[in-house]
Short mmCIF file of C-alpha atoms and ligand atoms in Angstrom, two decimals:
data_model
loop_
_atom_site.label_atom_id
_atom_site.label_comp_id
_atom_site.label_asym_id
_atom_site.label_seq_id
_atom_site.Cartn_x
_atom_site.Cartn_y
_atom_site.Cartn_z
CA MET A 602 -20.62 81.00 91.50
CA GLN A 603 -20.42 84.83 91.60
CA CYS A 604 -18.90 87.24 89.36
CA ASP A 605 -15.58 87.85 90.07
CA LYS A 606 -16.16 91.85 88.78
CA CYS A 607 -19.66 92.43 90.54
CA ASP A 608 -21.94 90.56 92.90
CA ALA A 609 -24.57 89.32 89.75
CA GLU A 610 -24.18 85.43 88.96
CA ALA A 611 -21.49 83.99 86.53
CA VAL A 612 -22.59 83.10 83.21
CA MET A 613 -19.55 81.61 82.70
CA HIS A 614 -15.87 80.10 83.83
CA ALA A 615 -13.33 80.90 81.16
CA ALA A 616 -10.36 77.76 82.32
CA TYR A 617 -7.55 79.72 80.44
CA SER A 618 -8.24 82.97 82.67
CA GLY A 619 -9.58 81.42 85.95
CA LEU A 620 -12.42 84.49 85.31
CA HIS A 621 -16.42 84.35 86.03
CA LEU A 622 -18.15 86.58 84.72
CA CYS A 623 -21.86 88.36 84.78
CA ALA A 624 -23.66 88.47 81.64
CA ASP A 625 -22.76 92.24 81.90
CA HIS A 626 -19.07 92.12 82.59
CA PHE A 627 -18.70 89.20 80.37
CA THR A 628 -20.44 90.78 77.33
CA ARG A 629 -18.81 93.69 77.78
CA SER A 630 -15.01 91.55 77.91
CA VAL A 631 -16.10 90.10 74.19
CA GLU A 632 -16.53 93.70 73.76
CA LYS A 633 -13.68 95.24 75.18
CA ARG A 634 -11.58 92.39 73.07
CA VAL A 635 -12.84 93.34 69.74
CA ARG A 636 -12.25 96.65 70.13
CA ARG A 637 -8.50 95.76 71.32
CA ARG A 638 -7.91 93.94 68.06
CA ILE A 639 -8.45 96.42 65.94
CA ARG A 640 -6.46 99.03 68.31
CA GLU A 641 -3.74 96.78 67.70
CA ASP A 642 -4.20 96.37 63.99
CA GLY A 643 -4.56 99.95 63.65
CA LEU A 644 -7.60 99.47 61.39
CA VAL A 645 -8.98 102.69 62.04
CA PRO A 646 -6.66 104.39 59.43
CA ASP A 647 -5.24 108.12 61.08
CA ASP A 648 -6.12 109.66 57.87
CA ALA A 649 -9.73 109.07 57.58
CA THR A 650 -12.02 112.11 58.03
CA PRO A 651 -15.27 112.22 58.04
CA ALA A 652 -15.14 114.26 54.21
CA ASP A 653 -13.09 110.97 53.10
CA PRO A 654 -14.30 108.01 55.29
CA VAL A 655 -13.34 105.01 54.79
CA THR A 656 -15.42 101.34 53.38
CA TRP A 657 -15.12 98.60 55.35
CA VAL A 658 -16.90 95.41 54.21
CA ILE A 659 -18.36 92.64 56.48
CA GLY A 660 -18.95 89.05 55.33
CA LEU A 661 -22.33 87.96 56.65
CA SER A 662 -23.41 84.57 56.63
CA GLY A 663 -25.35 85.07 59.31
CA GLY A 664 -23.81 81.86 61.70
CA LYS A 665 -23.04 83.71 64.65
CA ASP A 666 -19.59 84.22 64.22
CA SER A 667 -20.32 87.02 61.62
CA VAL A 668 -23.33 88.37 62.81
CA VAL A 669 -21.14 88.96 66.07
CA LEU A 670 -19.03 90.75 64.30
CA THR A 671 -21.46 92.87 62.44
CA GLN A 672 -23.77 94.00 65.95
CA ILE A 673 -20.28 95.11 67.53
CA LEU A 674 -18.63 96.85 64.76
CA HIS A 675 -22.33 98.63 64.39
CA ASP A 676 -21.98 99.52 67.96
CA THR A 677 -18.47 101.12 67.58
CA PHE A 678 -18.50 102.95 64.71
CA ALA A 679 -22.13 103.53 63.41
CA LYS A 680 -22.08 106.91 64.87
CA ASP A 681 -18.51 107.67 63.87
CA PRO A 682 -18.23 109.34 60.04
CA ARG A 683 -14.84 108.43 59.07
CA ILE A 684 -16.26 104.31 59.05
CA GLU A 685 -19.30 103.65 56.91
CA LEU A 686 -20.39 99.86 56.93
CA VAL A 687 -21.51 97.65 53.60
CA ALA A 688 -22.74 93.65 55.08
CA LEU A 689 -21.64 91.30 52.31
CA SER A 690 -23.26 87.87 51.91
CA ILE A 691 -22.85 84.73 49.45
CA HIS A 692 -25.83 82.67 48.24
CA GLU A 693 -23.53 79.33 47.68
CA GLY A 694 -27.15 77.37 46.71
CA ILE A 695 -27.13 75.08 49.35
CA GLU A 696 -31.08 73.58 49.70
CA GLY A 697 -32.63 74.88 53.15
CA TYR A 698 -29.22 75.96 54.45
CA ARG A 699 -28.74 78.96 53.05
CA ASP A 700 -32.63 80.54 52.51
CA ARG A 701 -32.68 80.48 56.08
CA SER A 702 -29.60 81.87 57.36
CA LEU A 703 -30.05 84.82 55.26
CA GLU A 704 -33.25 85.38 56.45
CA ALA A 705 -30.79 86.10 59.74
CA CYS A 706 -28.72 88.57 57.81
CA GLU A 707 -31.57 90.53 56.86
CA GLU A 708 -33.08 90.48 60.19
CA LEU A 709 -29.95 92.17 61.53
CA THR A 710 -29.14 93.99 58.77
CA ALA A 711 -32.57 95.51 58.68
CA GLU A 712 -32.67 95.97 62.46
CA LEU A 713 -28.80 97.79 62.55
CA GLY A 714 -29.85 99.71 59.99
CA VAL A 715 -26.28 98.37 57.86
CA ARG A 716 -26.15 98.77 54.23
CA HIS A 717 -26.55 95.07 53.06
CA GLU A 718 -25.69 93.42 49.72
CA THR A 719 -26.63 89.41 48.46
CA VAL A 720 -24.85 87.68 45.71
CA SER A 721 -24.75 84.47 44.47
CA TYR A 722 -23.13 81.95 43.21
CA ALA A 723 -25.38 80.79 40.12
CA GLU A 724 -25.15 84.64 39.28
CA GLU A 725 -21.27 84.80 39.62
CA PHE A 726 -20.64 81.26 38.36
CA GLY A 727 -23.33 79.97 36.72
CA VAL A 728 -23.12 76.90 39.42
CA ARG A 729 -24.79 76.14 42.57
CA MET A 730 -23.25 74.14 45.27
CA ASP A 731 -25.81 70.97 46.12
CA GLU A 732 -24.71 70.43 41.68
CA VAL A 733 -21.09 70.72 42.27
CA ALA A 734 -21.07 69.03 45.68
CA GLU A 735 -23.18 66.15 43.19
CA GLU A 736 -20.60 66.22 40.61
CA ASP A 737 -17.58 66.70 41.75
CA PRO A 738 -15.54 66.75 39.07
CA GLU A 739 -11.68 67.17 40.90
CA ASN A 740 -12.95 64.68 43.42
CA MET A 741 -12.61 67.40 46.61
CA ALA A 742 -14.54 68.10 49.79
CA PRO A 743 -17.34 70.34 48.57
CA CYS A 744 -16.10 73.16 50.44
CA ALA A 745 -12.46 73.28 48.66
CA TYR A 746 -14.78 74.38 46.20
CA CYS A 747 -16.96 76.62 48.51
CA GLY A 748 -13.85 78.25 50.36
CA VAL A 749 -12.25 79.38 45.79
CA PHE A 750 -15.81 81.17 45.15
CA ARG A 751 -15.77 82.58 48.05
CA ARG A 752 -12.58 83.92 48.44
CA ASP A 753 -13.11 85.10 44.62
CA VAL A 754 -16.35 86.59 45.20
CA LEU A 755 -15.25 88.23 48.56
CA SER A 756 -12.44 90.43 46.32
CA ARG A 757 -13.84 91.28 43.51
CA TYR A 758 -17.09 92.85 45.17
CA ALA A 759 -14.46 94.56 47.74
CA GLU A 760 -13.27 95.80 45.46
CA ARG A 761 -16.47 97.05 43.41
CA PHE A 762 -17.75 98.67 46.71
CA ASP A 763 -13.74 100.55 46.70
CA ALA A 764 -13.65 98.66 50.08
CA ASP A 765 -10.54 99.87 52.29
CA LEU A 766 -10.56 96.32 54.78
CA MET A 767 -13.05 92.87 54.29
CA LEU A 768 -13.64 91.60 58.00
CA THR A 769 -14.67 88.03 58.63
CA GLY A 770 -16.19 86.62 61.79
CA HIS A 771 -13.02 84.63 62.25
CA ASN A 772 -13.22 82.96 66.11
CA LEU A 773 -10.08 82.59 68.06
CA ASP A 774 -11.27 78.26 67.29
CA ASP A 775 -11.03 78.75 64.01
CA GLU A 776 -7.02 80.11 64.05
CA ALA A 777 -5.41 78.35 66.27
CA GLU A 778 -7.15 75.40 63.81
CA THR A 779 -5.94 76.59 60.83
CA ALA A 780 -2.48 77.59 62.66
CA LEU A 781 -2.24 73.49 63.29
CA MET A 782 -3.65 72.45 60.08
CA ASN A 783 -0.59 74.47 58.46
CA VAL A 784 1.76 73.37 60.49
CA LEU A 785 0.83 69.98 60.38
CA GLU A 786 1.31 70.11 56.59
CA GLY A 787 4.32 71.13 56.73
CA ASP A 788 3.11 74.47 54.47
CA VAL A 789 5.19 77.21 55.17
CA GLU A 790 3.99 79.19 52.18
CA GLN A 791 1.02 78.44 53.21
CA VAL A 792 1.73 79.97 56.74
CA ALA A 793 3.47 82.92 54.86
CA LYS A 794 0.34 83.91 53.35
CA HIS A 795 -1.51 83.58 56.26
CA PHE A 796 0.44 86.09 57.75
CA ASP A 797 0.16 88.20 55.03
CA ALA A 798 -3.22 88.45 54.07
CA SER A 799 -5.02 88.51 57.64
CA LEU A 800 -2.02 88.43 60.76
CA GLY A 801 0.56 90.99 59.73
CA PRO A 802 0.11 94.84 60.07
CA LEU A 803 -1.81 96.68 57.89
CA GLU A 804 0.24 98.71 55.77
CA GLU A 805 1.58 95.64 54.89
CA ARG A 806 -1.35 93.63 54.53
CA THR A 807 -2.12 96.03 51.52
CA GLU A 808 0.88 96.13 49.97
CA GLN A 809 1.72 91.86 50.36
CA ASP A 810 -1.56 91.26 48.75
CA HIS A 811 -3.16 92.32 45.61
CA HIS A 812 -6.90 91.91 47.08
CA VAL A 813 -7.98 94.53 50.08
CA PRO A 814 -6.12 93.30 53.21
CA ARG A 815 -8.57 91.74 55.61
CA ALA A 816 -8.91 91.72 59.04
CA LYS A 817 -9.90 89.28 61.84
CA PRO A 818 -11.36 91.49 64.77
CA LEU A 819 -13.31 88.46 66.73
CA ARG A 820 -9.27 86.50 66.32
CA ASP A 821 -8.87 86.80 70.54
CA VAL A 822 -12.13 85.15 71.26
CA PRO A 823 -12.98 81.68 71.03
CA GLU A 824 -15.48 80.29 69.71
CA LYS A 825 -17.85 79.45 72.77
CA GLU A 826 -17.79 83.11 73.93
CA VAL A 827 -18.90 83.89 70.47
CA ALA A 828 -22.26 81.61 70.88
CA LEU A 829 -22.47 82.61 74.59
CA TYR A 830 -22.85 86.35 73.44
CA ALA A 831 -24.90 85.78 70.66
CA GLN A 832 -27.12 84.19 72.32
CA LEU A 833 -27.05 86.55 75.52
CA GLU A 834 -27.77 89.60 73.16
CA ASP A 835 -30.16 87.33 71.85
CA LEU A 836 -28.55 87.77 68.13
CA PRO A 837 -30.58 86.48 65.01
CA ALA A 838 -27.99 83.84 64.43
CA HIS A 839 -28.94 80.67 62.11
CA ILE A 840 -26.87 77.56 63.97
CA THR A 841 -27.46 74.51 61.49
CA GLU A 842 -24.35 73.31 60.08
CA CYS A 843 -24.27 73.81 56.40
CA PRO A 844 -25.00 69.88 54.46
CA HIS A 845 -22.22 69.67 53.11
CA ALA A 846 -19.51 70.53 55.97
CA GLU A 847 -17.12 67.66 55.98
CA GLU A 848 -13.35 69.06 56.26
CA ALA A 849 -12.81 65.79 57.41
CA PHE A 850 -8.61 66.50 58.19
CA ARG A 851 -10.54 70.11 60.15
CA GLY A 852 -12.69 68.24 62.06
CA GLU A 853 -9.93 65.99 63.53
CA ILE A 854 -7.99 69.33 64.50
CA GLN A 855 -11.41 70.45 65.58
CA ARG A 856 -11.02 67.66 68.29
CA LEU A 857 -7.80 67.23 69.35
CA MET A 858 -8.13 70.79 69.53
CA LEU A 859 -10.88 70.94 71.66
CA ASP A 860 -9.35 67.99 74.15
CA LEU A 861 -6.12 70.18 74.20
CA GLU A 862 -7.57 72.69 75.81
CA GLU A 863 -9.37 70.96 78.18
CA ASP A 864 -6.48 69.49 79.57
CA HIS A 865 -3.94 72.32 78.72
CA PRO A 866 -6.33 75.83 79.62
CA GLY A 867 -4.65 78.25 77.23
CA THR A 868 -3.39 75.78 74.52
CA ARG A 869 -5.33 78.28 71.60
CA HIS A 870 -3.85 81.45 72.65
CA SER A 871 -0.06 80.04 73.08
CA ILE A 872 -0.46 78.51 70.10
CA MET A 873 -1.55 81.82 68.11
CA ALA A 874 1.50 83.71 70.05
CA GLY A 875 4.00 81.27 68.66
CA TYR A 876 2.42 81.21 65.23
CA GLU A 877 2.45 84.79 64.54
CA GLU A 878 6.28 84.78 65.11
CA LEU A 879 6.96 82.05 63.37
CA ALA A 880 4.28 82.97 60.87
CA ALA A 881 6.34 87.34 60.69
CA LEU A 882 9.34 85.32 60.43
CA ALA A 883 8.23 82.91 57.37
CA ALA A 884 6.67 86.01 56.03
CA ASP A 885 9.60 87.20 55.54
CA ALA A 886 11.84 84.93 54.47
CA TYR A 887 9.51 83.94 51.48
CA GLY A 888 9.42 88.08 51.09
CA ASP A 889 8.34 88.80 47.49
CA GLY A 890 9.38 85.86 45.72
CA ARG A 891 6.23 83.88 45.70
CA GLN A 892 4.08 86.74 44.79
CA GLU A 893 1.70 86.21 42.35
CA HIS A 894 2.46 88.39 39.45
CA GLY A 895 0.14 87.08 36.29
CA GLU A 896 -3.37 87.91 35.35
CA CYS A 897 -5.76 84.96 34.76
CA GLU A 898 -6.59 85.03 31.47
CA ARG A 899 -10.03 84.52 31.87
CA CYS A 900 -11.36 86.99 34.59
CA GLY A 901 -8.18 88.97 35.22
CA ALA A 902 -7.88 87.75 38.91
CA PRO A 903 -4.29 87.53 39.87
CA THR A 904 -2.55 83.77 39.66
CA GLY A 905 0.46 82.39 39.43
CA ARG A 906 -0.85 80.21 36.08
CA ASP A 907 -2.98 81.20 33.14
CA ILE A 908 -6.17 80.79 34.18
CA CYS A 909 -6.97 81.25 37.95
CA ARG A 910 -8.18 78.14 40.13
CA LYS A 911 -11.71 79.76 40.65
CA CYS A 912 -11.86 79.59 36.92
CA ALA A 913 -10.26 76.11 36.51
CA LEU A 914 -13.12 74.93 38.35
CA VAL A 915 -15.42 76.58 36.80
CA GLU A 916 -14.15 74.96 33.48
CA ALA A 917 -14.34 71.51 34.95
CA LEU A 918 -18.08 71.87 36.45
CA GLU A 919 -18.97 73.23 33.27
CA GLU A 920 -17.38 69.97 31.14
CA SER A 921 -18.64 67.98 33.51
CA ALA A 922 -22.20 69.36 33.17
FE1 SF4 B 984 -19.29 75.90 51.58
FE2 SF4 B 984 -18.19 74.35 52.67
FE3 SF4 B 984 -19.57 76.07 54.33
FE4 SF4 B 984 -21.45 74.04 53.01
S1 SF4 B 984 -19.59 74.63 54.90
S2 SF4 B 984 -21.40 76.78 53.09
S3 SF4 B 984 -19.70 73.82 51.43
S4 SF4 B 984 -17.42 76.04 52.39
ZN1 ZN B 985 -9.81 83.89 36.93
#
């Protein structure tokens, strides 16, 4: 097959657009979509200047998504004195898994000359995910603990670095899966939160959320294309799966989504287009009513309860130890 834009041989076919692209045109199309998303989301503030730059913290796990995100952000902004990039990695304490992916992070950031910081659950909370999975005092999937801890670390460190924005490598498949899960679980409040946290206009993300606003510049790029980009650009991405990955419902949704996409190319895109509109309405309807106005008694994090979810989990783990 030949590239639709030149005479070179195609390396991919996107069923949803019908396009065949060569390596060169494909990588450029990925970069274009990421830059367009950054523009459309208004991520670079008009008033950022070289004398008063903004700081962007990138959540870098060493997997293909965050590695591709870091590379493209670096290629786009390394020479832009209005933007300072910091990569932040988390060591969850997962034997044989995280050490290897952190090596990928080190390698990439050293090569790009991007500042890189690593924080661990062990130092932050006195827990390691391997033990958490073992003890499991709340009887939930390991990822449920891990997600709470990760959000806490990311938002606290984003604040510590005086970040203006927290960027993560969620791709189109991730976002469409989350959208479908929220809808199937009937969780309208979660839909509203999803919108406020990372889909809506940046000014509102800042206003609505107590945390540093988030952005997902890869959210228009399907997972397979992110993987192909990493491979073609020879990026040091780590591919093994975490041994604790067992978010059962997401796994089912993943399989469903792949089947749907195969039979009806473009499903992920249309889910997201419709979901974003619905999510905007949901966020509007909920307004400020569901804001977390209180502060955690133990750590000061914003929460609607006396102590926040993260502190409650740490306490449960301490008691079960
Ligand atoms: Fe944490 Fe689950 Fe990701 Fe493993 S798969 S790092 S347990 S969230
Ligand atoms: Zn707390």
